[in-house]
């Protein structure tokens, strides 16, 4: 049998200060393993010399490969490109900033050898701000109510995927990718290992509050149409309340004649209905926008340069996604 081949996918956006360090750390771990490995850097349109760093790593390490985008397409696109270009029987996805400790690689590989298709490294929230941890645990509770698959707080992209899991993920070709949901959607046997949260050493996080909020909304609306159902219920509820109010007022008129119409009831019903309608329109808009994006069938990313090709086996996707 051929020797096992492990691919490590590293989405990198403005990580010049981290590339060499993450490569050294990975190589150190992998040298102790029996398996062959490749480290695939996906440069997501960096503007800070990340590409120069990757090129110099390529000179030192024959195991290093890269794919470089024409501009910043986002981490989801970078992960997708990594999965499409990876050659291994298992793929480990890892951040470039060393917040995903390479020292966990042996444990991830052990899970793979035990036969798991997904080995997930789950972090605790140590070092995160209180507000952020509170908001995220609230969010996970909300999102798990709203969607059909189950997401777990602290489980992110840091994971090992078997070839079967990778190929399953590549079958999902939607434009609005929400990886956390996709990992859960494909199912397959999963093992979870936990690790202490690590604070970023170099550079800054790319997640502003606004970006996180957008990501949160993506999570809720990319998986099903339950929010639309919620609008329907809100509509029914306010219609019911309005009908009840009309009936009661009419009864009053028949009994006591017309009295002076109340300012409070008028203004509150106008405001309430206006609010319900705007929220519903917004939710509807989210879905319409998504339909619009999907119908354009644009590629998820464009490759400027790369040291590797998409595997022949996945040519269907290659023809769609390659520049
Ligand atoms: N990243 C990317 N494209 C982006 C933003 C981020 O490829 O548009 C990469 C980034 O280089 C890093 C990983 O995604 O390797 C996680 O990003 P970051 O550390 O900013 O997120 P955080 O750890 O704060 O959640
Ligand atoms: Mg980070």
CSV table of C-alpha atoms and ligand atoms in Angstrom, one decimal:
chain,number,residue,atom,x,y,z
A,1,UNK,CA,0.0,0.0,0.0
A,2,UNK,CA,1.1,3.6,-0.7
A,3,UNK,CA,2.4,5.5,2.2
A,4,UNK,CA,-0.2,7.7,3.9
A,5,UNK,CA,-0.2,11.3,2.7
A,6,UNK,CA,-1.5,14.1,4.9
A,7,UNK,CA,-2.3,17.6,3.6
A,8,UNK,CA,-2.3,20.6,5.8
A,9,UNK,CA,-4.3,23.6,4.5
A,10,UNK,CA,-3.4,27.0,5.8
A,11,UNK,CA,-5.7,29.9,4.8
A,12,UNK,CA,-3.5,33.0,5.1
A,13,UNK,CA,-4.5,36.6,4.8
A,14,UNK,CA,-1.8,39.2,5.7
A,15,UNK,CA,0.1,36.7,7.9
A,16,UNK,CA,3.7,37.6,6.8
A,17,UNK,CA,4.9,37.4,10.4
A,18,UNK,CA,3.5,33.9,10.9
A,19,UNK,CA,4.2,31.9,7.7
A,20,UNK,CA,7.7,30.8,8.5
A,21,UNK,CA,6.9,30.0,12.2
A,22,UNK,CA,3.8,27.9,11.3
A,23,UNK,CA,5.7,26.0,8.6
A,24,UNK,CA,8.6,25.2,11.0
A,25,UNK,CA,6.2,24.1,13.7
A,26,UNK,CA,4.2,21.8,11.4
A,27,UNK,CA,7.4,20.3,9.9
A,28,UNK,CA,8.7,19.6,13.4
A,29,UNK,CA,5.5,17.7,14.3
A,30,UNK,CA,5.2,15.8,11.0
A,31,UNK,CA,8.8,14.7,10.9
A,32,UNK,CA,7.9,12.4,13.9
A,33,UNK,CA,5.1,10.8,11.9
A,34,UNK,CA,5.3,7.9,9.4
A,35,UNK,CA,3.2,9.7,6.9
A,36,UNK,CA,4.3,11.9,4.0
A,37,UNK,CA,2.8,15.4,4.1
A,38,UNK,CA,2.2,18.6,2.1
A,39,UNK,CA,1.6,22.0,3.5
A,40,UNK,CA,-0.7,24.0,1.3
A,41,UNK,CA,-0.8,27.8,1.9
A,42,UNK,CA,-3.7,29.5,0.4
A,43,UNK,CA,-2.8,33.2,0.1
A,44,UNK,CA,-6.1,35.0,0.2
A,45,UNK,CA,-5.0,38.2,-1.6
A,46,UNK,CA,-2.6,39.4,1.1
A,47,UNK,CA,-1.1,42.8,0.7
A,48,UNK,CA,1.7,42.6,3.3
A,49,UNK,CA,4.4,40.4,1.8
A,50,UNK,CA,2.8,37.1,2.8
A,51,UNK,CA,3.4,35.8,-0.7
A,52,UNK,CA,7.2,36.6,-0.4
A,53,UNK,CA,7.3,34.7,2.9
A,54,UNK,CA,5.5,31.7,1.3
A,55,UNK,CA,8.0,31.7,-1.6
A,56,UNK,CA,10.9,31.6,0.7
A,57,UNK,CA,9.3,28.8,2.7
A,58,UNK,CA,9.0,26.9,-0.6
A,59,UNK,CA,12.7,27.2,-1.1
A,60,UNK,CA,13.5,25.5,2.2
A,61,UNK,CA,10.7,23.0,2.4
A,62,UNK,CA,9.9,20.7,-0.6
A,63,UNK,CA,6.6,19.8,1.2
A,64,UNK,CA,5.3,23.4,0.9
A,65,UNK,CA,2.8,24.3,-1.9
A,66,UNK,CA,0.7,27.4,-2.4
A,67,UNK,CA,-2.4,28.7,-4.2
A,68,UNK,CA,-2.6,32.5,-4.4
A,69,UNK,CA,-5.9,34.4,-5.1
A,70,UNK,CA,-6.2,37.4,-7.3
A,71,UNK,CA,-7.7,39.4,-4.4
A,72,UNK,CA,-9.2,38.8,-0.9
A,73,UNK,CA,-12.1,36.3,-1.3
A,74,UNK,CA,-12.5,35.5,2.4
A,75,UNK,CA,-11.5,32.5,4.6
A,76,UNK,CA,-14.4,30.3,3.4
A,77,UNK,CA,-13.1,30.6,-0.2
A,78,UNK,CA,-9.5,29.9,1.0
A,79,UNK,CA,-10.6,26.8,2.8
A,80,UNK,CA,-12.5,25.6,-0.2
A,81,UNK,CA,-9.5,26.2,-2.5
A,82,UNK,CA,-7.3,24.3,0.0
A,83,UNK,CA,-9.7,21.3,0.0
A,84,UNK,CA,-9.8,21.3,-3.8
A,85,UNK,CA,-6.1,21.3,-4.2
A,86,UNK,CA,-5.2,18.9,-1.4
A,87,UNK,CA,-3.8,15.5,-2.4
A,88,UNK,CA,-3.8,13.8,1.0
A,89,UNK,CA,-5.9,10.9,2.3
A,90,UNK,CA,-6.6,13.2,5.2
A,91,UNK,CA,-6.6,17.0,5.3
A,92,UNK,CA,-5.9,19.2,8.4
A,93,UNK,CA,-7.2,22.7,8.2
A,94,UNK,CA,-5.3,25.1,10.4
A,95,UNK,CA,-5.0,28.9,10.9
A,96,UNK,CA,-1.7,30.6,9.9
A,97,UNK,CA,-1.5,32.6,13.2
A,98,UNK,CA,-0.5,29.6,15.4
A,99,UNK,CA,-3.8,30.0,17.4
A,100,UNK,CA,-4.4,26.4,16.2
A,101,UNK,CA,-1.4,24.7,17.9
A,102,UNK,CA,0.5,22.4,15.6
A,103,UNK,CA,1.3,20.3,18.7
A,104,UNK,CA,-2.2,18.8,18.4
A,105,UNK,CA,-1.4,17.3,15.0
A,106,UNK,CA,-0.4,13.9,16.5
A,107,UNK,CA,-3.7,13.7,18.4
A,108,UNK,CA,-5.6,14.6,15.2
A,109,UNK,CA,-3.8,11.9,13.3
A,110,UNK,CA,-4.4,9.4,16.0
A,111,UNK,CA,-8.2,10.0,15.7
A,112,UNK,CA,-7.9,9.5,11.9
A,113,UNK,CA,-6.1,6.2,12.5
A,114,UNK,CA,-8.9,5.1,14.8
A,115,UNK,CA,-11.2,5.5,11.8
A,116,UNK,CA,-12.9,8.8,12.4
A,117,UNK,CA,-13.8,10.9,9.4
A,118,UNK,CA,-13.7,14.2,11.3
A,119,UNK,CA,-11.4,14.9,14.2
A,120,UNK,CA,-12.3,18.3,15.6
A,121,UNK,CA,-10.0,20.3,17.9
A,122,UNK,CA,-12.4,22.3,20.1
A,123,UNK,CA,-11.1,25.3,22.0
A,124,UNK,CA,-12.2,26.8,25.3
A,125,UNK,CA,-12.8,30.5,25.4
A,126,UNK,CA,-10.0,31.4,27.7
A,127,UNK,CA,-8.5,34.8,26.9
A,128,UNK,CA,-11.5,35.9,24.9
A,129,UNK,CA,-13.2,39.0,26.2
A,130,UNK,CA,-16.2,38.4,28.5
A,131,UNK,CA,-18.6,40.1,26.1
A,132,UNK,CA,-17.4,38.0,23.2
A,133,UNK,CA,-17.8,34.7,25.1
A,134,UNK,CA,-21.2,35.7,26.3
A,135,UNK,CA,-22.4,36.7,22.8
A,136,UNK,CA,-21.0,33.6,21.3
A,137,UNK,CA,-22.7,31.2,23.7
A,138,UNK,CA,-25.9,33.1,23.3
A,139,UNK,CA,-25.5,32.9,19.5
A,140,UNK,CA,-25.0,29.2,19.5
A,141,UNK,CA,-28.1,28.7,21.6
A,142,UNK,CA,-30.0,30.8,19.1
A,143,UNK,CA,-28.6,29.3,16.0
A,144,UNK,CA,-29.2,25.7,17.2
A,145,UNK,CA,-32.8,26.6,17.6
A,146,UNK,CA,-33.0,28.0,14.1
A,147,UNK,CA,-31.2,25.4,12.0
A,148,UNK,CA,-31.4,21.7,11.5
A,149,UNK,CA,-27.8,20.8,12.1
A,150,UNK,CA,-26.1,21.1,15.5
A,151,UNK,CA,-23.2,23.5,16.0
A,152,UNK,CA,-21.0,23.5,19.0
A,153,UNK,CA,-19.4,26.5,20.6
A,154,UNK,CA,-15.6,26.5,20.2
A,155,UNK,CA,-15.6,24.0,17.3
A,156,UNK,CA,-14.3,25.8,14.3
A,157,UNK,CA,-12.2,25.1,11.2
A,158,UNK,CA,-9.4,23.5,13.1
A,159,UNK,CA,-10.0,19.9,12.3
A,160,UNK,CA,-8.8,16.8,10.4
A,161,UNK,CA,-11.0,15.6,7.6
A,162,UNK,CA,-10.8,12.2,5.9
A,163,UNK,CA,-10.7,12.0,2.1
A,164,UNK,CA,-14.4,10.9,2.3
A,165,UNK,CA,-15.3,14.0,4.4
A,166,UNK,CA,-13.4,16.3,2.0
A,167,UNK,CA,-15.1,14.8,-1.1
A,168,UNK,CA,-18.4,15.1,0.7
A,169,UNK,CA,-17.8,18.8,1.5
A,170,UNK,CA,-16.8,19.4,-2.1
A,171,UNK,CA,-20.1,18.2,-3.3
A,172,UNK,CA,-21.7,21.2,-1.6
A,173,UNK,CA,-21.0,23.9,-4.1
A,174,UNK,CA,-23.2,26.7,-2.7
A,175,UNK,CA,-21.9,30.3,-3.1
A,176,UNK,CA,-22.7,31.4,0.5
A,177,UNK,CA,-20.5,29.0,2.4
A,178,UNK,CA,-20.9,28.6,6.1
A,179,UNK,CA,-18.3,25.9,6.9
A,180,UNK,CA,-19.3,25.3,10.5
A,181,UNK,CA,-22.7,24.3,9.3
A,182,UNK,CA,-21.4,22.3,6.3
A,183,UNK,CA,-19.1,20.2,8.6
A,184,UNK,CA,-22.1,19.3,10.6
A,185,UNK,CA,-24.3,18.7,7.6
A,186,UNK,CA,-22.2,16.0,6.0
A,187,UNK,CA,-22.4,14.0,9.2
A,188,UNK,CA,-19.8,11.1,9.4
A,189,UNK,CA,-18.2,9.8,12.6
A,190,UNK,CA,-16.6,12.6,14.5
A,191,UNK,CA,-14.2,12.7,17.4
A,192,UNK,CA,-13.6,15.9,19.4
A,193,UNK,CA,-10.5,16.8,21.3
A,194,UNK,CA,-10.1,19.9,23.4
A,195,UNK,CA,-7.4,22.4,23.8
A,196,UNK,CA,-6.6,25.6,25.6
A,197,UNK,CA,-7.4,28.8,23.7
A,198,UNK,CA,-4.2,30.5,22.4
A,199,UNK,CA,-3.9,34.3,22.0
A,200,UNK,CA,-2.7,35.6,18.7
A,201,UNK,CA,1.1,36.5,18.7
A,202,UNK,CA,1.6,38.5,15.4
A,203,UNK,CA,-0.7,40.7,13.4
A,204,UNK,CA,-4.4,41.3,14.1
A,205,UNK,CA,-7.6,39.4,13.9
A,206,UNK,CA,-9.5,40.0,10.7
A,207,UNK,CA,-12.8,39.7,12.4
A,208,UNK,CA,-14.2,43.1,13.2
A,209,UNK,CA,-17.5,43.2,15.1
A,210,UNK,CA,-19.4,44.0,11.9
A,211,UNK,CA,-17.8,41.0,10.1
A,212,UNK,CA,-18.7,38.7,13.0
A,213,UNK,CA,-22.3,40.0,12.9
A,214,UNK,CA,-22.6,39.2,9.2
A,215,UNK,CA,-21.1,35.8,9.8
A,216,UNK,CA,-23.7,35.2,12.5
A,217,UNK,CA,-26.5,36.1,10.2
A,218,UNK,CA,-25.0,33.9,7.5
A,219,UNK,CA,-25.1,31.0,10.0
A,220,UNK,CA,-28.8,31.4,10.6
A,221,UNK,CA,-30.1,32.0,7.1
A,222,UNK,CA,-27.8,29.7,5.1
A,223,UNK,CA,-29.2,26.5,6.5
A,224,UNK,CA,-33.0,26.6,6.2
A,225,UNK,CA,-36.0,28.8,5.8
A,226,UNK,CA,-37.2,28.7,9.4
A,227,UNK,CA,-36.8,32.5,9.8
A,228,UNK,CA,-39.3,33.0,7.0
A,229,UNK,CA,-41.7,30.7,8.9
A,230,UNK,CA,-41.2,33.0,11.9
A,231,UNK,CA,-42.2,36.0,9.8
A,232,UNK,CA,-45.4,34.1,8.8
A,233,UNK,CA,-46.2,33.4,12.5
A,234,UNK,CA,-45.5,37.1,13.5
A,235,UNK,CA,-47.8,38.2,10.7
A,236,UNK,CA,-50.5,35.8,11.9
A,237,UNK,CA,-50.1,36.9,15.5
A,238,UNK,CA,-50.4,40.6,14.7
A,239,UNK,CA,-53.3,40.0,12.4
A,240,UNK,CA,-55.0,38.0,15.2
A,241,UNK,CA,-54.3,40.8,17.7
A,242,UNK,CA,-55.6,43.4,15.2
A,243,UNK,CA,-58.8,41.5,14.5
A,244,UNK,CA,-59.4,41.0,18.3
A,245,UNK,CA,-58.9,44.8,18.8
A,246,UNK,CA,-61.3,45.6,16.0
A,247,UNK,CA,-64.0,43.3,17.4
A,248,UNK,CA,-63.6,44.7,20.9
A,249,UNK,CA,-63.8,48.3,19.7
A,250,UNK,CA,-66.8,47.5,17.5
A,251,UNK,CA,-68.6,46.0,20.5
A,252,UNK,CA,-67.8,49.1,22.4
A,253,UNK,CA,-69.2,51.3,19.6
A,254,UNK,CA,-72.5,49.3,19.5
A,255,UNK,CA,-72.8,49.6,23.3
A,256,UNK,CA,-71.7,53.1,24.1
A,257,UNK,CA,-71.5,54.9,20.7
A,258,UNK,CA,-68.4,56.3,19.2
A,259,UNK,CA,-66.0,57.9,21.7
A,260,UNK,CA,-62.8,59.8,21.0
A,261,UNK,CA,-60.3,57.5,19.2
A,262,UNK,CA,-57.2,56.8,21.3
A,263,UNK,CA,-53.9,58.2,20.2
A,264,UNK,CA,-52.0,55.6,22.1
A,265,UNK,CA,-53.6,52.6,20.5
A,266,UNK,CA,-53.2,54.1,17.0
A,267,UNK,CA,-49.6,55.0,17.2
A,268,UNK,CA,-48.6,51.7,19.0
A,269,UNK,CA,-50.3,49.6,16.4
A,270,UNK,CA,-48.7,51.6,13.5
A,271,UNK,CA,-45.3,51.3,15.1
A,272,UNK,CA,-45.7,47.6,15.9
A,273,UNK,CA,-46.9,46.6,12.5
A,274,UNK,CA,-44.3,48.8,10.8
A,275,UNK,CA,-41.6,47.0,12.8
A,276,UNK,CA,-42.9,43.5,12.1
A,277,UNK,CA,-43.1,44.4,8.4
A,278,UNK,CA,-39.6,45.8,8.2
A,279,UNK,CA,-38.1,42.8,10.0
A,280,UNK,CA,-39.9,40.4,7.7
A,281,UNK,CA,-38.9,42.3,4.6
A,282,UNK,CA,-35.3,42.2,5.8
A,283,UNK,CA,-35.4,38.5,6.4
A,284,UNK,CA,-37.1,38.0,3.0
A,285,UNK,CA,-34.4,40.2,1.5
A,286,UNK,CA,-31.6,38.0,2.9
A,287,UNK,CA,-33.0,35.0,1.1
A,288,UNK,CA,-33.7,36.8,-2.1
A,289,UNK,CA,-30.1,38.1,-2.0
A,290,UNK,CA,-28.8,34.6,-1.6
A,291,UNK,CA,-30.9,33.3,-4.5
A,292,UNK,CA,-29.5,36.2,-6.6
A,293,UNK,CA,-25.9,35.2,-5.6
A,294,UNK,CA,-26.5,31.5,-6.3
A,295,UNK,CA,-28.0,32.1,-9.7
A,296,UNK,CA,-25.0,34.0,-10.8
A,297,UNK,CA,-22.9,30.8,-10.4
A,298,UNK,CA,-19.7,32.8,-10.0
A,299,UNK,CA,-16.6,30.9,-9.0
A,300,UNK,CA,-15.8,31.1,-5.3
A,301,UNK,CA,-12.3,32.5,-6.0
A,302,UNK,CA,-9.9,33.1,-8.8
A,303,UNK,CA,-6.3,31.8,-8.7
A,304,UNK,CA,-3.5,34.2,-9.6
A,305,UNK,CA,-0.6,31.8,-9.2
A,306,UNK,CA,-0.2,28.4,-7.7
A,307,UNK,CA,2.4,25.6,-7.3
A,308,UNK,CA,-0.2,22.9,-7.5
A,309,UNK,CA,-3.2,21.8,-9.6
A,310,UNK,CA,-6.7,20.8,-8.7
A,311,UNK,CA,-6.8,17.0,-8.6
A,312,UNK,CA,-8.2,15.4,-11.8
A,313,UNK,CA,-10.7,13.4,-9.8
A,314,UNK,CA,-12.6,16.6,-8.9
A,315,UNK,CA,-12.7,18.0,-12.4
A,316,UNK,CA,-16.3,19.0,-12.2
A,317,UNK,CA,-15.4,21.5,-9.6
A,318,UNK,CA,-12.1,22.4,-11.1
A,319,UNK,CA,-13.8,23.6,-14.3
A,320,UNK,CA,-16.1,25.8,-12.2
A,321,UNK,CA,-13.6,27.1,-9.7
A,322,UNK,CA,-10.3,27.6,-11.6
A,323,UNK,CA,-9.4,30.9,-13.1
B,1,LIG,N1,-8.1,34.5,6.8
B,1,LIG,C1,-8.2,34.4,5.5
B,1,LIG,N2,-9.0,35.3,4.8
B,1,LIG,C2,-9.6,36.3,5.4
B,1,LIG,C3,-9.5,36.5,6.8
B,1,LIG,C4,-8.8,35.5,7.5
B,1,LIG,O1,-7.7,33.5,4.9
B,1,LIG,O2,-10.3,37.1,4.7
B,1,LIG,C5,-7.3,33.6,7.6
B,1,LIG,C6,-6.3,34.2,8.5
B,1,LIG,O3,-5.1,34.5,7.8
B,1,LIG,C7,-6.1,33.1,9.6
B,1,LIG,C8,-7.5,32.5,9.7
B,1,LIG,O4,-8.1,32.9,8.5
B,1,LIG,O5,-5.1,32.1,9.2
B,1,LIG,C9,-8.2,33.0,10.9
B,1,LIG,O6,-8.2,34.4,10.9
B,1,LIG,P1,-8.1,35.3,12.2
B,1,LIG,O7,-6.9,34.8,13.0
B,1,LIG,O8,-8.1,36.7,11.8
B,1,LIG,O9,-9.5,34.9,12.9
B,1,LIG,P2,-9.7,34.6,14.5
B,1,LIG,O10,-8.6,33.6,14.9
B,1,LIG,O11,-9.5,35.9,15.2
B,1,LIG,O12,-11.1,34.1,14.6
B,2,LIG,MG1,-6.7,33.8,14.7
